[in-house]
Structure formats: structure tokens, C-alpha cells
Amino acid sequence: MSHSSKAQIYIDSNRTISSISPLVFSGFLEHMGRAIYEGIYDPASPHADANGLRTDVLAALREINYRSIRYPGGNFLSGYRWLDGVGPRDQRPRRRDLAWQSIETNQFGTNEFIDFCKQINTEPMLGVNLGTGTIQEAADLVEYCNAPAETKFAQLRAEHGYPDPHNVKYWCLGNEMDGPWQIGHLEAEEYGLKAREAAKMMRWHDPDINLILCGSSNAYMPTYPDWDRTALEICWDAVDYHSMHHYANNRDNDTSSFLALAAEFEGYVDTLASVLRYVKAKRRSKHDVYLSWDEWNVWYKATTPSDFRGGWTEAPHLSEEIYNVEDMLVVAQWMNVFLRRADVIKIACVAQSVNVISPLHTTRDGILKHTTYYPIMLFSQLASGAALDVAVKSPRYETPKFGDMPLLDVSASYDETTGKSALFIVNRSQTDSLPVELNWQALSPRAISAVHQISGTNPKAVNSFENPFNIAPVRVAPPVVQDGRAELVLPPLSFTVVETDLA
Ligand code: AHR
């Protein structure tokens, strides 16, 4: 692969796509493997605070600044009895978790999760069990969390030490209910009817909650996108968001196609956005439903049977994927898609947050940030305001799966309240540096405030406890801006963020 020409990016502060929902920078925590136990909660760690929370993990999560965290699952949710996880710890049952064939001690539950969210200033997003759970249990959990302490379940919360309501705003109506692997799997119509009735009761307890319907588990399900259409037709007026999940892989070791996966992500969004438009029109509705991409990540290396089955042990090592440079570039372009489709994607949760398919890895006394931690952190810290519709002229390259693709994958944000703008650029070339000309139209910066860059010559390079900053952002000298133009050279296999103040 050899490319000699130059690329151009045109940034026009008037060409806004939509405001960026801060909730697209969210995470996910499931009772799976070592996500909770030995991940965020580990009383035996030298880093634990008085409540058993890992202070080093809290610090990393504050830095990455997830606006919300989805909990407690995942497949775990569909067999979870929420009452097991509240009240005095010594009275909580040990149970067999059928989803991950692990032992669940219930030492961490809803109230501990809410306390954890407060510690990192994030909005809790709770799931209700629509697998083995009833619509009554779903409604009871809303009463427990959000009602004043005057009736049975809300009083129980007060007895457990929380007199004030938690006011949980975001609620998922089950998890991946289209999947035959799901405990209590349902057909689309059965699910739609159950979700609608659960939603009705939950809202009667608290009319201000936001509800997220289960969409297809991925775009390869045989029932996709019919499942989505059916569930939405039944639930349209009862819900606010529709979920989508996807895990990307490079099983064929076809790096040039893997690096072009934004095309697949955008296709998935296009289809579901069309389903949303279709159902809205069919229902003659003025109500809008947005997409919640509430599980997304790269996941294919840690997928042996022992990555899914815990052998009936506590906190087994499940799906502890290690992320490399090419994974980091896929994560970066996934987040570019969140900006480019900011009109319809309003929630996105990286799956997951610690140890299990996660950018963070813990040992009892240490923490490691994988390559993917950094693009998530840069987007979360620097993308705000509105997404801009940038025009990109890029040399192209051939991929086995997607044909001819541009070498550059780009998104941009502009916050008119602060004047801050950020440009996010992935160079997919595995071999060549690419000069790029940045052209500002309408507002233009006097200077570039910072350029952050993550790159690696080997797509398989990783971080490790021995070499923790092997792949991490570096600051490169900002190029001069003259007459609204600047020129940068993008190394191969790189992700670059350009920060400016537009005036
Ligand atoms: O994130 C791991 C699992 O992947 C979740 O439990 C499930 O929802 C998905 O299939």
C-alpha cells in the first residue's frame, strides 16, 4: 500500500449536524468476571477505600469521564433478583449466576452502584430483568430507587440507609432479549408487549424516567431488523431510546478491512435510523425515539469457552481482552461515527469498564490502561457542543471487505458557548505518513492550541504492566495557522486530535 498524495479537510463551523449528547461517552459494568469484584470493588486491595472501592480505578474512571454507566448487565441481568443485592451484606445470598456460570456473592448491589456513581460523578443507568423477572419486580425496583420513603419498597431503601430517593433517570428494559442465549429469551412481539407493560408501571412510579428498549443484539441476527420494527411498533410511545449492540473483530487478520469498519458501523446506524423513521411515520407520531448504542467494543481474542464460563467460581477471569494499536484505531473511528451520526445516536456505552473487554485492567495492586483507553478519554474530554459536517478529500485504498475506502476517517466538534473545537482524524494507512491540509471556513482559529497523537508502527503492539505507556498519546508541536489553513503530517496507523479555539 503506497500513497503519495495529500489530503484536505474542510471545517465549517456553520455546518452543524446536531448537538452531541454527552451520554455518548458512557460506560457499562456487568456482574461478569472481574468487572465488579476485583475491578471496581476489591476490599482486599491496598488501593481500596473504606467502602472497598478501588481508588486507582475511580481515578482512571474520573479521567475518562463516563457521563453514565449501565448496570448490572448484560446477560447477567436476565437472571438477576435485585432484592438479593440490597440490605445487610451478611444476609445477602450466594447464588449461581447461570449467564456466566459463576458464583455471585451479592456483596455489591444497587445501592453500592449508586454510591460508586456518585464517587465518579456519573449518571446511573439501571436495567430491569425482563428475562426471569416480572413487570411487578421491575416496577418495584423503580419504587425502591425513586419513590419517597413512604411505601414498602421505598421504605426498605430508607431502612438500608438511603432515606432520599436515588432518582435514577435512565432505565433499560431488559438486555438482548432477541438472543436465544438470553435467560428468558422472547420473540419480538412477546418482548414488545412485556416491555410496554413494564414501561407503563415503571413510569407510573416515576413519570420522569427515560426508557431504553432492547433492539437486536447485533446486525447479524436472523431476526434483524424485523425484531426492531416489531418491538418499536408496540412500544413507540412508551420509550425514549432503542438499543443497539455490536462487537467488532479481526478474526481473519484482515487489518485493512478491520481498519475500515466505520463503514459497517454507519450501515448499522443507517438501517436502524430508517426503522425509527418508518415506525414514527406508521404510528403518525410526533414522538421521537433515539439510538442507544449501549454495548460497543472490539472483542474477539478473549472468546474461548473459558472466557464465557466461570466454572462456578467467584470473580473468574472472563473475556479479559488485551487491546492493540489496530483496536485503538477502530475504537477511535467508532467514536467518529457517534459524532457524525449525532443526530440519532444519543447514548453509547463502551462495553465494558474494567477487566472484562475493557480499556482498564487491574491486578490486586496495579492498574493498566490499554491502548483503547486513550481515544475514549480524548473524545470524552474534548468533544462538546455540536458535531460538524466536515468535508474530507482523502487518498483511498483497497480493502477485501469494503472495496475502495478513504485513508482518513474524520469527525469534528464545535462548542459555540466556549469557542472550543476539536478535530478527530484516523489515518488508516499501515505504511505511509499522509500530509493533510486543514482549511477552516467561516470561523477560523488564530492558532492551534494542541495536537494529541497516538500511533504505532506495529498494528499488534499493546501496553503491558512492564511497558504501560508503549502506546499512549503524545503532544506534537502544533503547526502554524495562516489565512485559515494549516498543514499536518499524519503518521501511519495513527489517531490525531487537533484542538482549536474558533473566533
Ligand atoms: O458484554 C458482554 C456480553 O455481551 C453482555 O452480557 C451481553 O449483553 C452481550 O452479548
Short mmCIF file of C-alpha atoms and ligand atoms in Angstrom, two decimals:
data_model
loop_
_atom_site.label_atom_id
_atom_site.label_comp_id
_atom_site.label_asym_id
_atom_site.label_seq_id
_atom_site.Cartn_x
_atom_site.Cartn_y
_atom_site.Cartn_z
CA MET A 1 0.00 0.00 0.00
CA SER A 2 1.67 3.23 -1.08
CA HIS A 3 0.07 6.65 -1.27
CA SER A 4 1.81 9.82 -2.20
CA SER A 5 -0.88 12.48 -2.40
CA LYS A 6 -2.11 14.94 0.15
CA ALA A 7 -5.46 15.02 1.94
CA GLN A 8 -7.69 18.05 2.63
CA ILE A 9 -10.15 18.58 5.45
CA TYR A 10 -12.63 21.49 5.34
CA ILE A 11 -14.05 22.59 8.69
CA ASP A 12 -17.04 24.93 8.58
CA SER A 13 -18.40 26.00 11.98
CA ASN A 14 -21.81 26.71 10.38
CA ARG A 15 -22.28 23.16 9.10
CA THR A 16 -23.54 21.55 12.27
CA ILE A 17 -25.02 18.05 12.23
CA SER A 18 -26.62 18.12 15.67
CA SER A 19 -25.67 18.71 19.28
CA ILE A 20 -23.51 15.94 20.71
CA SER A 21 -25.27 14.15 23.53
CA PRO A 22 -22.73 13.85 26.38
CA LEU A 23 -24.25 10.42 27.10
CA VAL A 24 -22.43 9.00 24.05
CA PHE A 25 -19.43 9.00 26.37
CA SER A 26 -20.79 6.36 28.72
CA GLY A 27 -19.65 3.00 30.08
CA PHE A 28 -21.07 -0.35 31.07
CA LEU A 29 -20.44 -2.51 34.14
CA GLU A 30 -21.78 -6.03 34.40
CA HIS A 31 -21.59 -8.65 37.10
CA MET A 32 -19.30 -10.67 34.87
CA GLY A 33 -15.79 -11.97 35.52
CA ARG A 34 -13.70 -9.41 37.38
CA ALA A 35 -15.61 -6.29 36.35
CA ILE A 36 -17.23 -5.65 39.73
CA TYR A 37 -15.30 -7.92 42.09
CA GLU A 38 -11.54 -7.25 41.76
CA GLY A 39 -12.42 -4.49 39.28
CA ILE A 40 -14.15 -1.57 40.92
CA TYR A 41 -14.80 -3.32 44.27
CA ASP A 42 -11.94 -5.11 45.99
CA PRO A 43 -11.77 -4.66 49.78
CA ALA A 44 -8.58 -6.78 49.83
CA SER A 45 -6.67 -4.40 47.57
CA PRO A 46 -4.17 -1.94 49.09
CA HIS A 47 -5.93 0.68 46.91
CA ALA A 48 -9.40 0.09 48.43
CA ASP A 49 -11.17 2.92 50.23
CA ALA A 50 -13.29 2.41 53.36
CA ASN A 51 -16.15 1.09 51.17
CA GLY A 52 -13.99 -1.37 49.27
CA LEU A 53 -13.91 0.73 46.07
CA ARG A 54 -10.58 0.81 44.23
CA THR A 55 -9.28 4.37 44.40
CA ASP A 56 -6.94 3.84 41.42
CA VAL A 57 -9.85 2.63 39.30
CA LEU A 58 -12.01 5.55 40.45
CA ALA A 59 -9.23 7.96 39.42
CA ALA A 60 -8.96 6.41 35.93
CA LEU A 61 -12.74 6.49 35.53
CA ARG A 62 -12.85 10.15 36.58
CA GLU A 63 -10.25 10.92 33.94
CA ILE A 64 -12.13 9.08 31.19
CA ASN A 65 -15.28 10.83 32.45
CA TYR A 66 -18.11 8.47 31.53
CA ARG A 67 -21.32 10.52 31.73
CA SER A 68 -23.38 7.44 32.57
CA ILE A 69 -22.73 3.79 33.43
CA ARG A 70 -25.12 0.98 32.52
CA TYR A 71 -25.53 -1.72 35.22
CA PRO A 72 -25.88 -4.64 36.25
CA GLY A 73 -25.84 -6.39 32.85
CA GLY A 74 -25.69 -7.70 30.18
CA ASN A 75 -26.74 -11.31 30.14
CA PHE A 76 -26.40 -11.36 33.94
CA LEU A 77 -29.39 -9.01 34.18
CA SER A 78 -31.84 -11.58 32.81
CA GLY A 79 -31.47 -13.87 35.84
CA TYR A 80 -30.83 -11.17 38.47
CA ARG A 81 -33.05 -10.76 41.54
CA TRP A 82 -32.39 -7.19 42.62
CA LEU A 83 -33.58 -7.82 46.18
CA ASP A 84 -30.57 -10.18 46.61
CA GLY A 85 -28.21 -7.24 46.29
CA VAL A 86 -29.66 -4.79 48.84
CA GLY A 87 -29.75 -4.72 52.66
CA PRO A 88 -27.26 -6.05 55.20
CA ARG A 89 -24.37 -7.68 53.39
CA ASP A 90 -24.17 -10.69 55.70
CA GLN A 91 -27.75 -11.61 54.81
CA ARG A 92 -27.31 -11.48 51.04
CA PRO A 93 -27.44 -14.87 49.30
CA ARG A 94 -24.67 -16.51 47.31
CA ARG A 95 -26.15 -17.63 44.04
CA ARG A 96 -25.22 -19.45 40.87
CA ASP A 97 -25.18 -16.94 38.00
CA LEU A 98 -26.34 -19.02 35.04
CA ALA A 99 -25.31 -16.45 32.41
CA TRP A 100 -21.60 -16.71 33.17
CA GLN A 101 -21.57 -19.91 35.25
CA SER A 102 -20.02 -18.02 38.13
CA ILE A 103 -20.77 -17.58 41.84
CA GLU A 104 -22.43 -14.25 42.63
CA THR A 105 -21.88 -13.20 46.25
CA ASN A 106 -24.18 -10.16 46.02
CA GLN A 107 -21.75 -8.15 48.13
CA PHE A 108 -22.14 -5.36 45.57
CA GLY A 109 -25.65 -4.33 44.53
CA THR A 110 -27.85 -1.39 43.58
CA ASN A 111 -27.00 0.93 46.50
CA GLU A 112 -23.26 0.29 46.21
CA PHE A 113 -23.54 1.04 42.49
CA ILE A 114 -25.30 4.35 43.17
CA ASP A 115 -22.58 5.28 45.71
CA PHE A 116 -19.92 4.36 43.16
CA CYS A 117 -21.59 6.56 40.52
CA LYS A 118 -21.59 9.50 42.94
CA GLN A 119 -17.87 8.98 43.54
CA ILE A 120 -17.12 9.45 39.84
CA ASN A 121 -19.90 11.95 39.14
CA THR A 122 -21.70 9.77 36.62
CA GLU A 123 -25.39 9.17 35.97
CA PRO A 124 -26.55 5.62 36.87
CA MET A 125 -28.36 3.67 34.13
CA LEU A 126 -30.12 0.64 35.60
CA GLY A 127 -31.51 -2.39 33.79
CA VAL A 128 -34.65 -4.27 34.82
CA ASN A 129 -34.75 -8.04 34.41
CA LEU A 130 -37.28 -8.91 31.71
CA GLY A 131 -35.93 -12.48 31.38
CA THR A 132 -36.90 -14.28 34.60
CA GLY A 133 -38.14 -11.03 36.15
CA THR A 134 -41.76 -9.87 36.18
CA ILE A 135 -43.14 -6.47 35.30
CA GLN A 136 -44.07 -6.19 39.01
CA GLU A 137 -40.41 -6.67 40.06
CA ALA A 138 -39.35 -4.06 37.51
CA ALA A 139 -41.83 -1.56 38.90
CA ASP A 140 -40.82 -2.42 42.49
CA LEU A 141 -37.21 -1.57 41.67
CA VAL A 142 -38.27 1.86 40.37
CA GLU A 143 -40.23 2.38 43.60
CA TYR A 144 -37.19 1.25 45.62
CA CYS A 145 -34.90 3.68 43.81
CA ASN A 146 -37.05 6.71 43.06
CA ALA A 147 -40.11 6.97 45.35
CA PRO A 148 -40.27 8.95 48.60
CA ALA A 149 -39.75 6.68 51.62
CA GLU A 150 -43.46 6.29 52.39
CA THR A 151 -44.35 2.90 50.90
CA LYS A 152 -42.98 -0.63 51.18
CA PHE A 153 -40.03 -0.73 48.76
CA ALA A 154 -39.06 2.90 49.20
CA GLN A 155 -39.19 2.39 52.98
CA LEU A 156 -36.96 -0.62 52.54
CA ARG A 157 -34.43 1.67 50.80
CA ALA A 158 -34.57 4.01 53.80
CA GLU A 159 -34.05 1.05 56.16
CA HIS A 160 -31.00 0.17 54.06
CA GLY A 161 -29.52 3.57 54.82
CA TYR A 162 -30.82 5.69 51.92
CA PRO A 163 -33.74 7.88 53.08
CA ASP A 164 -33.59 10.09 49.98
CA PRO A 165 -34.60 8.72 46.58
CA HIS A 166 -31.76 7.86 44.21
CA ASN A 167 -33.68 9.46 41.28
CA VAL A 168 -32.29 7.11 38.67
CA LYS A 169 -33.14 8.69 35.31
CA TYR A 170 -32.12 6.04 32.73
CA TRP A 171 -33.61 2.53 32.66
CA CYS A 172 -33.03 -0.35 30.25
CA LEU A 173 -35.99 -2.64 29.57
CA GLY A 174 -34.07 -5.92 29.71
CA ASN A 175 -30.98 -6.98 27.76
CA GLU A 176 -30.60 -8.63 24.32
CA MET A 177 -34.00 -10.29 24.63
CA ASP A 178 -33.84 -11.37 20.93
CA GLY A 179 -30.89 -13.69 21.64
CA PRO A 180 -31.55 -17.42 22.14
CA TRP A 181 -28.62 -17.34 24.63
CA GLN A 182 -30.53 -14.93 26.84
CA ILE A 183 -32.14 -16.28 30.01
CA GLY A 184 -35.87 -15.96 29.34
CA HIS A 185 -35.38 -15.10 25.63
CA LEU A 186 -38.59 -13.83 23.98
CA GLU A 187 -39.94 -13.45 20.47
CA ALA A 188 -40.17 -9.82 19.31
CA GLU A 189 -43.90 -9.49 19.88
CA GLU A 190 -43.80 -11.17 23.30
CA TYR A 191 -40.95 -8.88 24.29
CA GLY A 192 -42.68 -5.76 22.94
CA LEU A 193 -45.82 -6.49 24.95
CA LYS A 194 -43.88 -7.24 28.15
CA ALA A 195 -41.63 -4.20 27.74
CA ARG A 196 -44.63 -1.92 27.11
CA GLU A 197 -46.40 -3.10 30.28
CA ALA A 198 -43.20 -2.85 32.34
CA ALA A 199 -42.65 0.66 30.97
CA LYS A 200 -46.19 1.67 31.89
CA MET A 201 -45.84 0.54 35.51
CA MET A 202 -42.33 1.96 35.86
CA ARG A 203 -43.50 5.37 34.60
CA TRP A 204 -46.49 5.35 36.92
CA HIS A 205 -43.96 5.23 39.75
CA ASP A 206 -41.85 7.96 38.17
CA PRO A 207 -43.06 9.80 35.04
CA ASP A 208 -39.67 11.47 34.58
CA ILE A 209 -37.63 8.36 33.81
CA ASN A 210 -36.11 7.69 30.36
CA LEU A 211 -36.65 4.20 28.98
CA ILE A 212 -34.44 2.22 26.61
CA LEU A 213 -35.97 -0.59 24.56
CA CYS A 214 -33.93 -3.68 23.58
CA GLY A 215 -33.07 -3.70 19.92
CA SER A 216 -31.41 -6.57 18.06
CA SER A 217 -28.27 -7.95 19.73
CA ASN A 218 -26.34 -7.24 16.55
CA ALA A 219 -26.85 -6.66 12.84
CA TYR A 220 -26.20 -10.36 12.06
CA MET A 221 -29.17 -11.75 13.96
CA PRO A 222 -31.58 -13.59 11.62
CA THR A 223 -34.42 -11.53 13.10
CA TYR A 224 -32.68 -8.17 12.45
CA PRO A 225 -34.14 -5.62 11.68
CA ASP A 226 -37.62 -7.11 11.97
CA TRP A 227 -37.21 -7.51 15.71
CA ASP A 228 -36.50 -3.78 15.96
CA ARG A 229 -39.51 -2.82 13.86
CA THR A 230 -41.90 -5.10 15.77
CA ALA A 231 -40.73 -4.09 19.25
CA LEU A 232 -40.79 -0.41 18.29
CA GLU A 233 -44.25 -0.59 16.73
CA ILE A 234 -45.59 -1.96 20.02
CA CYS A 235 -43.60 0.32 22.33
CA TRP A 236 -43.08 3.53 20.32
CA ASP A 237 -44.86 5.96 22.64
CA ALA A 238 -43.66 4.17 25.79
CA VAL A 239 -39.90 4.51 25.22
CA ASP A 240 -37.25 7.16 24.55
CA TYR A 241 -34.33 5.15 23.17
CA HIS A 242 -33.79 1.97 21.18
CA SER A 243 -30.66 -0.07 21.90
CA MET A 244 -28.06 -1.47 19.51
CA HIS A 245 -25.08 -3.69 20.37
CA HIS A 246 -22.02 -4.67 18.38
CA TYR A 247 -18.61 -6.22 18.99
CA ALA A 248 -16.05 -5.78 16.21
CA ASN A 249 -13.47 -8.41 15.32
CA ASN A 250 -10.42 -9.03 13.20
CA ARG A 251 -10.65 -12.83 13.31
CA ASP A 252 -9.46 -13.09 9.69
CA ASN A 253 -6.43 -10.96 10.44
CA ASP A 254 -7.51 -8.70 7.57
CA THR A 255 -6.22 -5.44 9.02
CA SER A 256 -7.03 -3.23 6.04
CA SER A 257 -10.73 -4.20 6.26
CA PHE A 258 -10.70 -4.07 10.06
CA LEU A 259 -9.40 -0.51 9.88
CA ALA A 260 -12.33 0.42 7.62
CA LEU A 261 -15.04 -0.80 9.99
CA ALA A 262 -16.63 2.65 10.29
CA ALA A 263 -18.40 1.72 7.04
CA GLU A 264 -20.07 -1.21 8.78
CA PHE A 265 -20.93 0.83 11.88
CA GLU A 266 -22.55 3.54 9.75
CA GLY A 267 -24.52 0.98 7.78
CA TYR A 268 -25.94 -0.41 11.02
CA VAL A 269 -26.93 3.09 12.18
CA ASP A 270 -28.47 3.88 8.77
CA THR A 271 -30.69 0.81 8.91
CA LEU A 272 -31.91 1.46 12.43
CA ALA A 273 -32.41 5.17 11.74
CA SER A 274 -34.64 4.12 8.82
CA VAL A 275 -36.58 1.75 11.07
CA LEU A 276 -37.11 4.62 13.52
CA ARG A 277 -38.38 6.87 10.73
CA TYR A 278 -40.64 4.12 9.38
CA VAL A 279 -42.25 3.36 12.74
CA LYS A 280 -42.68 7.05 13.55
CA ALA A 281 -44.47 7.57 10.22
CA LYS A 282 -46.57 4.43 10.60
CA ARG A 283 -47.63 5.46 14.10
CA ARG A 284 -48.38 9.03 12.84
CA SER A 285 -46.40 10.06 15.90
CA LYS A 286 -44.79 13.33 16.93
CA HIS A 287 -42.71 11.45 19.49
CA ASP A 288 -39.05 10.72 18.74
CA VAL A 289 -37.01 7.67 19.73
CA TYR A 290 -33.20 7.84 19.52
CA LEU A 291 -30.49 5.20 19.35
CA SER A 292 -28.65 3.98 22.42
CA TRP A 293 -25.54 2.07 21.30
CA ASP A 294 -25.26 0.68 24.80
CA GLU A 295 -22.75 -2.10 24.12
CA TRP A 296 -19.90 -1.47 21.70
CA ASN A 297 -16.29 -2.54 21.59
CA VAL A 298 -13.72 -4.75 19.90
CA TRP A 299 -13.97 -8.35 21.19
CA TYR A 300 -12.60 -11.47 19.56
CA LYS A 301 -9.32 -12.51 21.14
CA ALA A 302 -10.63 -13.50 24.58
CA THR A 303 -13.51 -15.64 23.31
CA THR A 304 -12.60 -19.25 24.20
CA PRO A 305 -15.19 -21.27 26.18
CA SER A 306 -13.32 -20.43 29.40
CA ASP A 307 -13.80 -16.72 28.61
CA PHE A 308 -17.56 -17.21 28.98
CA ARG A 309 -17.85 -19.85 31.71
CA GLY A 310 -16.56 -19.19 35.19
CA GLY A 311 -16.54 -22.82 36.43
CA TRP A 312 -18.78 -21.79 39.37
CA THR A 313 -16.08 -19.64 40.96
CA GLU A 314 -16.17 -16.07 42.29
CA ALA A 315 -14.69 -13.34 40.08
CA PRO A 316 -13.26 -15.63 37.38
CA HIS A 317 -11.01 -14.17 34.68
CA LEU A 318 -13.55 -13.85 31.84
CA SER A 319 -13.03 -12.13 28.48
CA GLU A 320 -10.01 -10.08 29.56
CA GLU A 321 -9.26 -8.82 26.07
CA ILE A 322 -5.97 -7.01 25.54
CA TYR A 323 -6.19 -4.14 23.09
CA ASN A 324 -3.60 -3.26 20.46
CA VAL A 325 -2.99 -0.40 18.02
CA GLU A 326 -5.46 -1.53 15.34
CA ASP A 327 -8.16 -2.00 18.01
CA MET A 328 -7.43 1.54 19.24
CA LEU A 329 -7.96 2.88 15.71
CA VAL A 330 -11.26 1.02 15.38
CA VAL A 331 -12.41 2.48 18.71
CA ALA A 332 -11.43 5.97 17.53
CA GLN A 333 -13.41 5.69 14.29
CA TRP A 334 -16.37 4.19 16.17
CA MET A 335 -16.43 7.41 18.18
CA ASN A 336 -16.11 9.40 14.95
CA VAL A 337 -19.35 7.67 13.93
CA PHE A 338 -21.00 8.77 17.20
CA LEU A 339 -20.21 12.36 16.19
CA ARG A 340 -21.09 12.00 12.51
CA ARG A 341 -24.44 10.43 13.49
CA ALA A 342 -25.02 12.72 16.48
CA ASP A 343 -28.47 13.40 15.05
CA VAL A 344 -29.70 9.94 16.01
CA ILE A 345 -27.19 8.37 18.45
CA LYS A 346 -27.80 9.91 21.85
CA ILE A 347 -26.37 7.25 24.19
CA ALA A 348 -23.34 4.97 23.73
CA CYS A 349 -21.78 2.74 26.40
CA VAL A 350 -18.40 1.15 25.85
CA ALA A 351 -18.58 -2.49 26.93
CA GLN A 352 -17.21 -2.76 29.45
CA SER A 353 -15.45 -0.53 32.01
CA VAL A 354 -12.95 -2.66 33.99
CA ASN A 355 -11.21 -6.00 33.26
CA VAL A 356 -13.96 -7.55 31.09
CA ILE A 357 -13.47 -6.41 27.43
CA SER A 358 -12.29 -3.18 28.91
CA PRO A 359 -9.81 -0.34 28.43
CA LEU A 360 -8.75 -0.84 32.09
CA HIS A 361 -7.13 -3.89 33.64
CA THR A 362 -6.43 -4.46 37.33
CA THR A 363 -4.28 -6.71 39.44
CA ARG A 364 -4.75 -6.65 43.19
CA ASP A 365 -2.32 -3.75 43.49
CA GLY A 366 -1.97 -2.34 39.98
CA ILE A 367 -3.89 -0.83 37.09
CA LEU A 368 -3.13 -0.79 33.37
CA LYS A 369 -4.60 1.45 30.68
CA HIS A 370 -4.91 -0.38 27.39
CA THR A 371 -4.45 1.40 24.05
CA THR A 372 -8.22 1.95 23.72
CA TYR A 373 -8.39 3.94 26.94
CA TYR A 374 -6.82 6.92 25.22
CA PRO A 375 -9.13 7.63 22.28
CA ILE A 376 -12.13 7.23 24.60
CA MET A 377 -10.54 9.70 27.04
CA LEU A 378 -9.70 12.23 24.30
CA PHE A 379 -13.19 12.17 22.81
CA SER A 380 -14.83 12.31 26.22
CA GLN A 381 -12.71 15.26 27.32
CA LEU A 382 -12.60 17.24 24.07
CA ALA A 383 -15.78 16.66 22.02
CA SER A 384 -18.52 19.04 23.10
CA GLY A 385 -21.21 21.26 21.68
CA ALA A 386 -22.26 20.27 18.17
CA ALA A 387 -20.85 17.80 15.67
CA LEU A 388 -19.65 19.42 12.44
CA ASP A 389 -20.17 18.04 8.96
CA VAL A 390 -16.57 18.20 7.75
CA ALA A 391 -15.72 17.65 4.10
CA VAL A 392 -12.78 15.28 3.56
CA LYS A 393 -10.79 14.76 0.39
CA SER A 394 -8.60 11.76 1.03
CA PRO A 395 -6.50 9.34 -0.97
CA ARG A 396 -8.12 5.92 -0.98
CA TYR A 397 -7.07 2.32 -0.52
CA GLU A 398 -8.47 -1.11 -1.37
CA THR A 399 -9.96 -3.41 1.27
CA PRO A 400 -11.15 -7.00 0.76
CA LYS A 401 -14.42 -6.41 2.66
CA PHE A 402 -15.43 -2.84 1.81
CA GLY A 403 -13.72 -2.21 -1.52
CA ASP A 404 -12.32 1.25 -2.06
CA MET A 405 -12.16 3.28 1.18
CA PRO A 406 -10.72 6.69 2.16
CA LEU A 407 -7.48 6.58 4.13
CA LEU A 408 -8.80 9.18 6.54
CA ASP A 409 -11.75 8.83 8.89
CA VAL A 410 -12.67 12.19 10.43
CA SER A 411 -15.14 13.92 12.75
CA ALA A 412 -15.24 17.33 14.44
CA SER A 413 -16.96 19.19 17.23
CA TYR A 414 -17.55 22.86 17.89
CA ASP A 415 -18.91 24.30 21.11
CA GLU A 416 -20.22 27.79 20.41
CA THR A 417 -20.54 28.59 24.12
CA THR A 418 -16.78 28.20 24.70
CA GLY A 419 -15.44 28.59 21.14
CA LYS A 420 -13.61 25.27 21.55
CA SER A 421 -13.38 22.97 18.58
CA ALA A 422 -11.75 19.57 18.14
CA LEU A 423 -10.92 17.59 15.04
CA PHE A 424 -10.53 13.80 15.32
CA ILE A 425 -8.57 12.09 12.50
CA VAL A 426 -7.70 8.42 11.95
CA ASN A 427 -5.06 7.60 9.33
CA ARG A 428 -5.82 4.04 8.22
CA SER A 429 -2.64 3.60 6.21
CA GLN A 430 -0.45 0.84 7.61
CA THR A 431 2.64 2.09 5.83
CA ASP A 432 2.53 5.74 4.87
CA SER A 433 2.50 9.12 6.53
CA LEU A 434 -0.11 11.36 5.00
CA PRO A 435 0.20 15.16 4.75
CA VAL A 436 -3.15 16.80 5.39
CA GLU A 437 -4.21 20.38 4.80
CA LEU A 438 -6.71 21.75 7.31
CA ASN A 439 -8.92 24.50 5.88
CA TRP A 440 -11.20 26.45 8.17
CA GLN A 441 -14.25 28.05 6.61
CA ALA A 442 -16.49 30.57 8.44
CA LEU A 443 -14.75 30.82 11.84
CA SER A 444 -11.03 30.22 11.86
CA PRO A 445 -8.52 29.77 14.74
CA ARG A 446 -5.65 32.18 15.32
CA ALA A 447 -3.57 29.20 16.38
CA ILE A 448 -3.90 25.50 17.11
CA SER A 449 -3.92 25.05 20.89
CA ALA A 450 -2.80 21.41 21.00
CA VAL A 451 -2.26 18.34 18.86
CA HIS A 452 -2.53 14.93 20.54
CA GLN A 453 -1.38 11.89 18.64
CA ILE A 454 -1.43 8.12 19.28
CA SER A 455 0.34 5.91 16.78
CA GLY A 456 2.28 2.69 16.46
CA THR A 457 4.25 1.12 13.67
CA ASN A 458 3.02 -2.37 14.58
CA PRO A 459 -0.79 -2.84 14.47
CA LYS A 460 -0.49 -5.59 17.08
CA ALA A 461 1.51 -3.53 19.63
CA VAL A 462 -0.03 -3.41 23.13
CA ASN A 463 0.53 -1.89 26.57
CA SER A 464 1.54 -4.18 29.42
CA PHE A 465 2.32 -3.87 33.12
CA GLU A 466 6.01 -3.99 32.09
CA ASN A 467 5.60 -1.36 29.36
CA PRO A 468 2.44 0.56 30.33
CA PHE A 469 2.89 3.62 28.08
CA ASN A 470 4.07 1.81 24.95
CA ILE A 471 1.01 3.15 23.12
CA ALA A 472 -0.23 6.43 24.63
CA PRO A 473 -0.93 9.96 23.39
CA VAL A 474 1.94 12.34 22.85
CA ARG A 475 1.70 16.08 22.26
CA VAL A 476 3.15 17.12 18.92
CA ALA A 477 4.12 20.67 18.01
CA PRO A 478 1.04 22.44 16.59
CA PRO A 479 1.51 23.68 13.02
CA VAL A 480 1.13 27.39 12.26
CA VAL A 481 -2.26 28.62 11.03
CA GLN A 482 -2.06 31.09 8.17
CA ASP A 483 -5.07 32.50 6.30
CA GLY A 484 -7.30 29.82 7.83
CA ARG A 485 -5.03 26.98 6.75
CA ALA A 486 -2.54 24.67 8.41
CA GLU A 487 -0.69 21.55 7.40
CA LEU A 488 -0.06 18.44 9.47
CA VAL A 489 1.64 15.15 8.73
CA LEU A 490 -0.26 12.12 9.99
CA PRO A 491 1.88 9.05 10.71
CA PRO A 492 0.65 5.65 9.52
CA LEU A 493 -1.68 3.82 11.94
CA SER A 494 -2.40 7.00 13.86
CA PHE A 495 -5.15 8.85 15.67
CA THR A 496 -4.73 12.62 15.91
CA VAL A 497 -6.80 15.19 17.79
CA VAL A 498 -6.42 18.86 16.86
CA GLU A 499 -7.69 21.35 19.46
CA THR A 500 -8.51 24.93 18.47
CA ASP A 501 -10.39 27.99 19.67
CA LEU A 502 -12.53 29.35 16.86
CA ALA A 503 -13.03 33.09 16.75
O1 AHR B 1 -20.65 -7.51 27.39
C1 AHR B 1 -20.67 -8.90 27.43
C2 AHR B 1 -21.98 -9.50 26.96
O2 AHR B 1 -22.15 -9.26 25.59
C3 AHR B 1 -23.22 -8.92 27.59
O3 AHR B 1 -23.52 -9.54 28.79
C4 AHR B 1 -24.28 -9.20 26.57
O4 AHR B 1 -25.31 -8.26 26.61
C5 AHR B 1 -23.53 -9.21 25.25
O5 AHR B 1 -23.86 -10.30 24.49
#
